[in-house]
Amino acid sequence: MAIHFSEKFIDQLLEQVDMMQLMEKHGVRVKAGSGENHYYIADFCCGKKDFDNGRIKKATQTYKCGSCQTGGNAIHFLRNVVGKTFHEAVLELVDMAGMPLPDDQVNSKQRRKEEALALAAEFYHNQGNFDYFLSRGISIEVLKKYKAGYAPGGRELRNHLVRQGFTKEELQEFKLLNNRGLDRFFYRAVLPIYMFGKVVDLYGRAVDDSRAGIKHQYLYGDIPFLGGYDFIKSDQLVTIYESFIDQLVAESHGILNGTNPGGSGKFTSKHARLIHRKTDKAVLLFDGDQAGREGALAAGRMLIDTGVQTWVGELPEGEDPAQMISEKGIDHFKSYLTGKSYEQFEMYCMLQKYALEDIERYVNEMKRRN
């Protein structure tokens, strides 16, 4: 029986493709470009040994050889160069993009996994224990909106899901239980991560830092999610935080349309394309430390390359959004929302590498020339 994917689904999938990453995965040598294009060596079509002919257009994520005109989108590449069938190509891109398959293409095991994750999220939420999140300054209204919850540990989740028809072995395969058959999120505050209407991962935060081995834990951790993505309003400025806690504290104080990738170094080109599907304006508000600045520098470049106008709000050294709102108030925090344009932020980061006297000497020389 022929398998059908709608034109709309294929278009959405191709919007999530990182052509440079895909080609590199399949052995093509690529090079990042600062303008409209990235570059690749077209040895698979013309036998070329340099970067003069192959172009990857960033705006459309398509490739083309300037010598023989071979090119197309990601599906064309996987079919014509790699040798995959159309269906195989689509499945590889779905896996790379972290997108869910259309409901009629999901196999029974995947359906079971999705159902188990949804039921687990509901179970945690129904515990009604929001103490940790409330202590961080997140409102009960926001917690209910995001279906926050609590993992009581032991066999409680297992017993609940077994009553729903799941086996211990299934739940271990889905990573909801550890190898002892106990809840993997033992005594943690939990946030389910929804993408396209489905739970794709679960985030657990230790409620007692003094006893915690791992403060932040994800069920899977390898899915390119954006927290609260389904709530982002189209064509409005989106604020990107490092963490879910920062995002929800800010939203509890009236700053809406936020999202997060789960860490300063986790933002990828997939995230940038997901943002671009919703809006062309974003501000990055990462933590005021070296990791946050480096993360904002990398994330901002990916957003700019995707066509998203980007600003960066720089917080004082050692501060994060949730802490600042809690200790200094929401009005003080709002003063950092406008920030610098990404281009200014990038320039300042570069200037920090040079001695002040060298910068002053350069500025004086430019003044004399002009």
Coordinates of C-alpha atoms in Angstrom, one line a residue:
M1 CA 0.0 0.0 0.0
A2 CA 1.4 3.4 -0.9
I3 CA 2.2 5.7 2.0
H4 CA 1.0 9.2 1.6
F5 CA 2.4 12.4 3.3
S6 CA 0.4 15.6 2.7
E7 CA 2.0 18.5 0.9
K8 CA 1.5 20.6 4.0
F9 CA 3.4 18.1 6.2
I10 CA 6.3 17.9 3.7
D11 CA 6.5 21.7 3.5
Q12 CA 6.6 21.9 7.3
L13 CA 9.3 19.2 7.5
L14 CA 11.5 20.9 4.9
E15 CA 11.3 24.1 6.9
Q16 CA 13.0 22.3 9.8
V17 CA 15.9 20.9 7.8
D18 CA 19.5 22.0 8.3
M19 CA 20.9 21.3 4.8
M20 CA 24.4 21.8 5.9
Q21 CA 24.1 19.3 8.8
L22 CA 22.4 16.8 6.5
M23 CA 25.0 16.9 3.8
E24 CA 27.8 16.7 6.4
K25 CA 26.1 13.7 7.9
H26 CA 26.4 11.9 4.6
G27 CA 30.0 12.7 4.0
V28 CA 29.8 15.9 2.0
R29 CA 32.4 18.5 3.0
V30 CA 30.7 21.8 4.0
K31 CA 31.8 25.2 5.1
A32 CA 29.8 27.9 6.9
G33 CA 29.3 31.2 5.1
S34 CA 28.6 34.6 6.7
G35 CA 26.3 35.8 3.9
E36 CA 23.3 34.3 2.2
N37 CA 25.0 30.9 1.5
H38 CA 26.9 28.1 3.0
Y39 CA 29.3 26.1 0.8
Y40 CA 30.0 22.5 -0.1
I41 CA 32.4 20.6 -2.2
A42 CA 30.5 19.2 -5.2
D43 CA 32.6 16.1 -5.7
F44 CA 29.5 13.8 -5.8
C45 CA 28.2 15.4 -9.0
C46 CA 31.1 17.1 -10.7
G47 CA 34.1 15.7 -9.0
K48 CA 35.1 19.2 -7.8
K49 CA 37.7 19.4 -5.0
D50 CA 37.0 23.0 -3.8
F51 CA 34.2 25.1 -2.5
D52 CA 33.8 27.3 -5.6
N53 CA 30.7 25.6 -7.0
G54 CA 28.5 24.2 -4.2
R55 CA 26.0 26.6 -2.6
I56 CA 23.5 26.0 0.2
K57 CA 21.0 28.8 0.3
K58 CA 20.2 29.6 3.9
A59 CA 16.8 31.1 3.4
T60 CA 15.4 28.0 1.6
Q61 CA 17.7 25.3 2.8
T62 CA 18.3 24.1 -0.8
Y63 CA 21.5 23.2 -2.5
K64 CA 22.8 23.8 -6.0
C65 CA 26.0 23.1 -8.0
G66 CA 27.0 26.1 -10.1
S67 CA 28.8 23.9 -12.6
C68 CA 26.3 21.2 -13.5
Q69 CA 23.1 22.7 -11.8
T70 CA 22.5 19.6 -9.7
G71 CA 20.5 20.6 -6.7
G72 CA 17.2 20.7 -4.8
N73 CA 15.9 20.3 -1.3
A74 CA 16.8 17.8 1.4
I75 CA 14.5 15.1 0.0
H76 CA 16.1 15.5 -3.4
F77 CA 19.5 15.1 -1.9
L78 CA 18.6 12.0 0.1
R79 CA 17.0 10.4 -3.0
N80 CA 19.4 11.4 -5.8
V81 CA 22.7 11.5 -3.9
V82 CA 22.3 9.1 -1.0
G83 CA 20.0 6.7 -2.8
K84 CA 17.1 6.5 -0.4
T85 CA 13.5 6.1 -1.3
F86 CA 11.0 9.0 -0.8
H87 CA 9.6 7.3 2.3
E88 CA 13.1 6.6 3.8
A89 CA 14.1 10.2 3.1
V90 CA 11.1 11.6 4.9
L91 CA 11.6 9.3 7.9
E92 CA 15.2 10.4 8.2
L93 CA 14.3 14.1 8.1
V94 CA 11.5 13.6 10.6
D95 CA 14.0 12.0 13.0
M96 CA 16.6 14.8 12.5
A97 CA 13.9 17.6 12.9
G98 CA 12.3 16.0 16.0
M99 CA 8.9 16.4 14.4
P100 CA 6.1 14.0 15.1
L101 CA 4.8 11.9 12.2
P102 CA 1.2 12.5 11.1
D103 CA -1.1 10.4 13.1
D104 CA -1.8 7.9 10.3
Q105 CA 1.9 7.2 10.0
V106 CA 2.7 6.5 13.6
N107 CA 3.3 2.8 14.4
S108 CA 1.7 1.0 17.3
K109 CA 4.7 1.2 19.6
Q110 CA 5.1 4.9 19.1
R111 CA 1.4 5.4 19.8
R112 CA 1.9 3.4 23.1
K113 CA 4.8 5.6 24.0
E114 CA 2.9 8.8 23.3
E115 CA 0.0 7.6 25.4
A116 CA 2.2 6.5 28.3
L117 CA 4.0 9.9 28.4
A118 CA 0.6 11.8 28.3
L119 CA -0.7 9.6 31.1
A120 CA 2.5 10.1 33.2
A121 CA 2.2 13.9 32.8
E122 CA -1.4 13.8 33.9
F123 CA -0.5 11.6 36.9
Y124 CA 2.2 14.0 38.0
H125 CA -0.1 17.0 37.6
N126 CA -2.9 15.4 39.6
Q127 CA -0.6 15.0 42.6
G128 CA -1.4 18.6 43.3
N129 CA 2.0 19.3 44.9
F130 CA 3.3 22.6 43.4
D131 CA 5.4 23.6 46.5
Y132 CA 8.8 23.8 44.7
F133 CA 7.5 25.8 41.8
L134 CA 5.5 28.1 44.0
S135 CA 8.7 28.7 46.1
R136 CA 10.4 29.9 42.9
G137 CA 7.7 32.5 42.3
I138 CA 5.7 30.8 39.7
S139 CA 1.9 31.4 39.9
I140 CA -0.6 28.6 40.3
E141 CA -2.3 29.8 37.1
V142 CA 0.9 29.3 35.1
L143 CA 1.6 26.0 36.7
K144 CA -1.9 24.7 35.7
K145 CA -1.4 26.1 32.1
Y146 CA 1.8 24.1 31.7
K147 CA 0.5 21.1 33.6
A148 CA 3.3 21.1 36.1
G149 CA 3.4 18.3 38.6
Y150 CA 5.3 16.2 41.1
A151 CA 6.8 12.7 41.1
P152 CA 6.0 10.9 44.4
G153 CA 8.5 8.2 43.6
G154 CA 8.5 4.5 44.3
R155 CA 6.0 2.4 42.4
E156 CA 3.1 4.9 42.4
L157 CA 3.5 5.9 38.7
R158 CA 4.2 2.2 37.7
N159 CA 1.0 1.0 39.5
H160 CA -1.1 3.7 38.0
L161 CA 0.1 3.0 34.4
V162 CA -0.2 -0.8 34.9
R163 CA -3.8 -0.2 35.7
Q164 CA -4.1 1.6 32.4
G165 CA -2.9 -1.5 30.5
F166 CA 0.9 -0.9 30.3
T167 CA 3.5 -3.5 31.3
K168 CA 6.6 -2.9 33.5
E169 CA 8.7 -3.8 30.5
E170 CA 7.1 -1.2 28.2
L171 CA 7.5 1.5 30.8
Q172 CA 11.2 0.6 31.2
E173 CA 11.6 0.8 27.5
F174 CA 10.0 4.2 27.5
K175 CA 12.4 5.2 30.3
L176 CA 9.6 6.1 32.7
L177 CA 10.9 3.4 35.1
N178 CA 14.5 2.7 36.0
N179 CA 16.0 -0.8 35.9
R180 CA 14.6 -1.5 39.3
G181 CA 11.1 -0.8 38.1
L182 CA 10.8 2.5 40.1
D183 CA 9.8 6.0 38.9
R184 CA 12.8 7.6 37.2
F185 CA 11.7 11.0 38.6
F186 CA 11.7 10.1 42.3
Y187 CA 10.8 13.1 44.4
R188 CA 11.1 15.7 41.7
A189 CA 9.0 18.7 40.5
V190 CA 8.0 17.8 36.9
L191 CA 7.2 19.8 33.8
P192 CA 6.0 18.0 30.7
I193 CA 7.4 19.3 27.4
Y194 CA 4.7 19.6 24.7
M195 CA 5.6 20.0 21.0
F196 CA 2.8 20.0 18.4
G197 CA 0.3 19.0 21.0
K198 CA 2.1 15.9 22.3
V199 CA 4.3 15.2 25.3
V200 CA 7.8 14.6 23.8
D201 CA 9.9 14.7 27.0
L202 CA 9.6 15.3 30.8
Y203 CA 11.8 17.7 32.8
G204 CA 12.4 16.9 36.5
R205 CA 13.8 19.4 39.0
A206 CA 15.2 18.2 42.3
V207 CA 13.2 19.9 45.1
D208 CA 16.1 19.8 47.7
D209 CA 19.4 21.0 46.3
S210 CA 21.3 19.9 49.4
R211 CA 20.3 16.2 48.8
A212 CA 20.2 16.2 45.0
G213 CA 22.7 14.3 42.9
I214 CA 21.4 15.7 39.6
K215 CA 19.4 18.9 39.9
H216 CA 18.1 18.9 36.4
Q217 CA 17.0 15.7 34.7
Y218 CA 15.3 15.0 31.4
L219 CA 13.6 11.7 30.5
Y220 CA 15.3 11.6 27.2
G221 CA 17.4 14.8 26.8
D222 CA 18.2 14.4 23.1
I223 CA 15.0 16.0 21.7
P224 CA 15.4 19.5 20.3
F225 CA 12.4 21.0 22.2
L226 CA 11.3 24.5 23.0
G227 CA 9.4 24.8 26.2
G228 CA 6.0 26.3 25.8
Y229 CA 6.4 26.3 22.0
D230 CA 2.7 25.5 21.4
F231 CA 1.8 28.7 23.3
I232 CA 4.0 31.1 21.3
K233 CA 1.8 33.6 19.5
S234 CA 2.6 34.1 15.9
D235 CA 4.2 37.4 14.6
Q236 CA 5.0 38.7 18.1
L237 CA 8.3 39.2 19.8
V238 CA 9.4 35.9 21.5
T239 CA 11.7 35.9 24.6
I240 CA 14.1 33.0 24.8
Y241 CA 15.4 32.0 28.2
E242 CA 17.9 29.3 29.2
S243 CA 15.5 27.4 31.4
F244 CA 11.9 26.6 32.0
I245 CA 12.0 28.1 35.5
D246 CA 13.1 31.5 34.2
Q247 CA 10.4 31.4 31.5
L248 CA 7.6 30.5 33.9
V249 CA 8.7 33.0 36.6
A250 CA 8.7 35.8 34.0
E251 CA 5.3 34.7 32.6
S252 CA 3.9 34.7 36.2
H253 CA 4.8 38.4 36.3
G254 CA 3.1 39.2 33.0
I255 CA 5.9 38.7 30.4
L256 CA 4.3 36.4 27.9
N257 CA 5.4 34.7 24.7
G258 CA 8.5 33.0 26.1
T259 CA 10.3 29.8 25.4
N260 CA 13.5 27.9 26.3
P261 CA 15.7 25.2 24.8
G262 CA 16.7 23.7 28.2
G263 CA 20.1 25.2 28.5
S264 CA 22.4 27.9 27.2
G265 CA 24.4 25.5 25.0
K266 CA 21.5 23.5 23.7
F267 CA 20.1 25.9 21.1
T268 CA 20.6 24.6 17.6
S269 CA 19.6 25.6 14.1
K270 CA 16.5 23.4 14.5
H271 CA 15.4 25.7 17.3
A272 CA 16.0 28.7 15.2
R273 CA 13.8 27.3 12.4
L274 CA 11.1 26.5 14.9
I275 CA 11.2 30.1 16.1
H276 CA 11.1 31.4 12.6
R277 CA 7.9 29.4 11.9
K278 CA 6.2 31.5 14.6
T279 CA 7.9 35.0 14.3
D280 CA 10.7 37.0 12.9
K281 CA 11.6 38.9 16.1
A282 CA 13.3 37.5 19.2
V283 CA 15.2 38.6 22.3
L284 CA 17.7 36.3 24.1
L285 CA 17.8 36.5 27.9
F286 CA 20.3 34.0 29.1
D287 CA 22.1 34.0 32.4
G288 CA 24.7 36.6 33.3
D289 CA 27.7 34.3 33.1
Q290 CA 30.3 33.1 30.6
A291 CA 28.1 30.1 29.5
G292 CA 25.1 32.4 29.0
R293 CA 27.1 34.9 26.9
E294 CA 28.6 32.2 24.8
G295 CA 25.2 30.6 24.4
A296 CA 23.6 33.9 23.4
L297 CA 26.3 34.5 20.9
A298 CA 25.8 31.1 19.2
A299 CA 22.0 31.2 19.4
G300 CA 21.8 34.7 18.1
R301 CA 23.9 33.9 15.0
M302 CA 21.6 30.9 14.2
L303 CA 18.5 33.1 14.6
I304 CA 20.0 35.8 12.4
D305 CA 21.0 33.3 9.7
T306 CA 17.4 32.0 9.7
G307 CA 15.9 35.4 9.2
V308 CA 14.9 36.3 12.8
Q309 CA 15.7 39.8 13.9
T310 CA 17.4 39.3 17.3
W311 CA 18.3 41.3 20.4
V312 CA 20.3 40.2 23.4
G313 CA 19.5 41.3 27.0
E314 CA 22.7 41.1 29.0
L315 CA 22.1 40.4 32.7
P316 CA 24.6 41.4 35.4
E317 CA 27.4 38.9 36.2
G318 CA 26.0 35.9 38.2
E319 CA 22.3 36.7 37.8
D320 CA 19.5 34.8 36.1
P321 CA 16.0 36.0 35.2
A322 CA 14.2 34.2 38.0
Q323 CA 16.6 35.4 40.6
M324 CA 16.5 39.0 39.3
I325 CA 12.7 39.1 39.3
S326 CA 12.5 37.6 42.8
E327 CA 15.2 39.8 44.4
K328 CA 14.9 43.1 42.4
G329 CA 11.3 43.1 41.1
I330 CA 9.7 42.8 37.6
D331 CA 10.3 46.5 36.7
H332 CA 14.0 46.2 37.2
F333 CA 14.0 43.0 35.1
K334 CA 12.0 44.7 32.3
S335 CA 14.8 47.2 31.8
Y336 CA 16.9 44.3 30.3
L337 CA 14.2 43.2 27.8
T338 CA 15.2 45.6 25.0
G339 CA 18.9 44.8 25.1
K340 CA 21.4 45.4 22.3
S341 CA 20.8 44.4 18.7
Y342 CA 22.6 41.1 18.0
E343 CA 25.1 42.8 15.8
Q344 CA 26.0 45.2 18.6
F345 CA 26.3 42.3 21.1
E346 CA 28.5 40.3 18.7
M347 CA 30.7 43.3 18.1
Y348 CA 31.1 43.9 21.9
C349 CA 32.0 40.3 22.4
M350 CA 34.7 40.5 19.8
L351 CA 36.1 43.8 21.2
Q352 CA 36.5 42.1 24.6
K353 CA 39.3 40.0 23.1
Y354 CA 41.5 43.1 22.6
A355 CA 43.3 45.5 24.9
L356 CA 41.6 48.8 25.6
E357 CA 44.6 50.8 24.3
D358 CA 44.5 48.9 21.0
I359 CA 40.8 49.7 20.6
E360 CA 41.4 53.4 21.4
R361 CA 44.3 53.5 18.9
Y362 CA 42.1 52.0 16.2
V363 CA 39.3 54.4 16.9
N364 CA 41.6 57.4 16.8
E365 CA 43.1 56.2 13.5
M366 CA 39.6 55.9 12.0
K367 CA 38.8 59.4 13.2
R368 CA 41.9 60.8 11.5
R369 CA 41.0 59.0 8.2
N370 CA 37.5 60.3 8.2

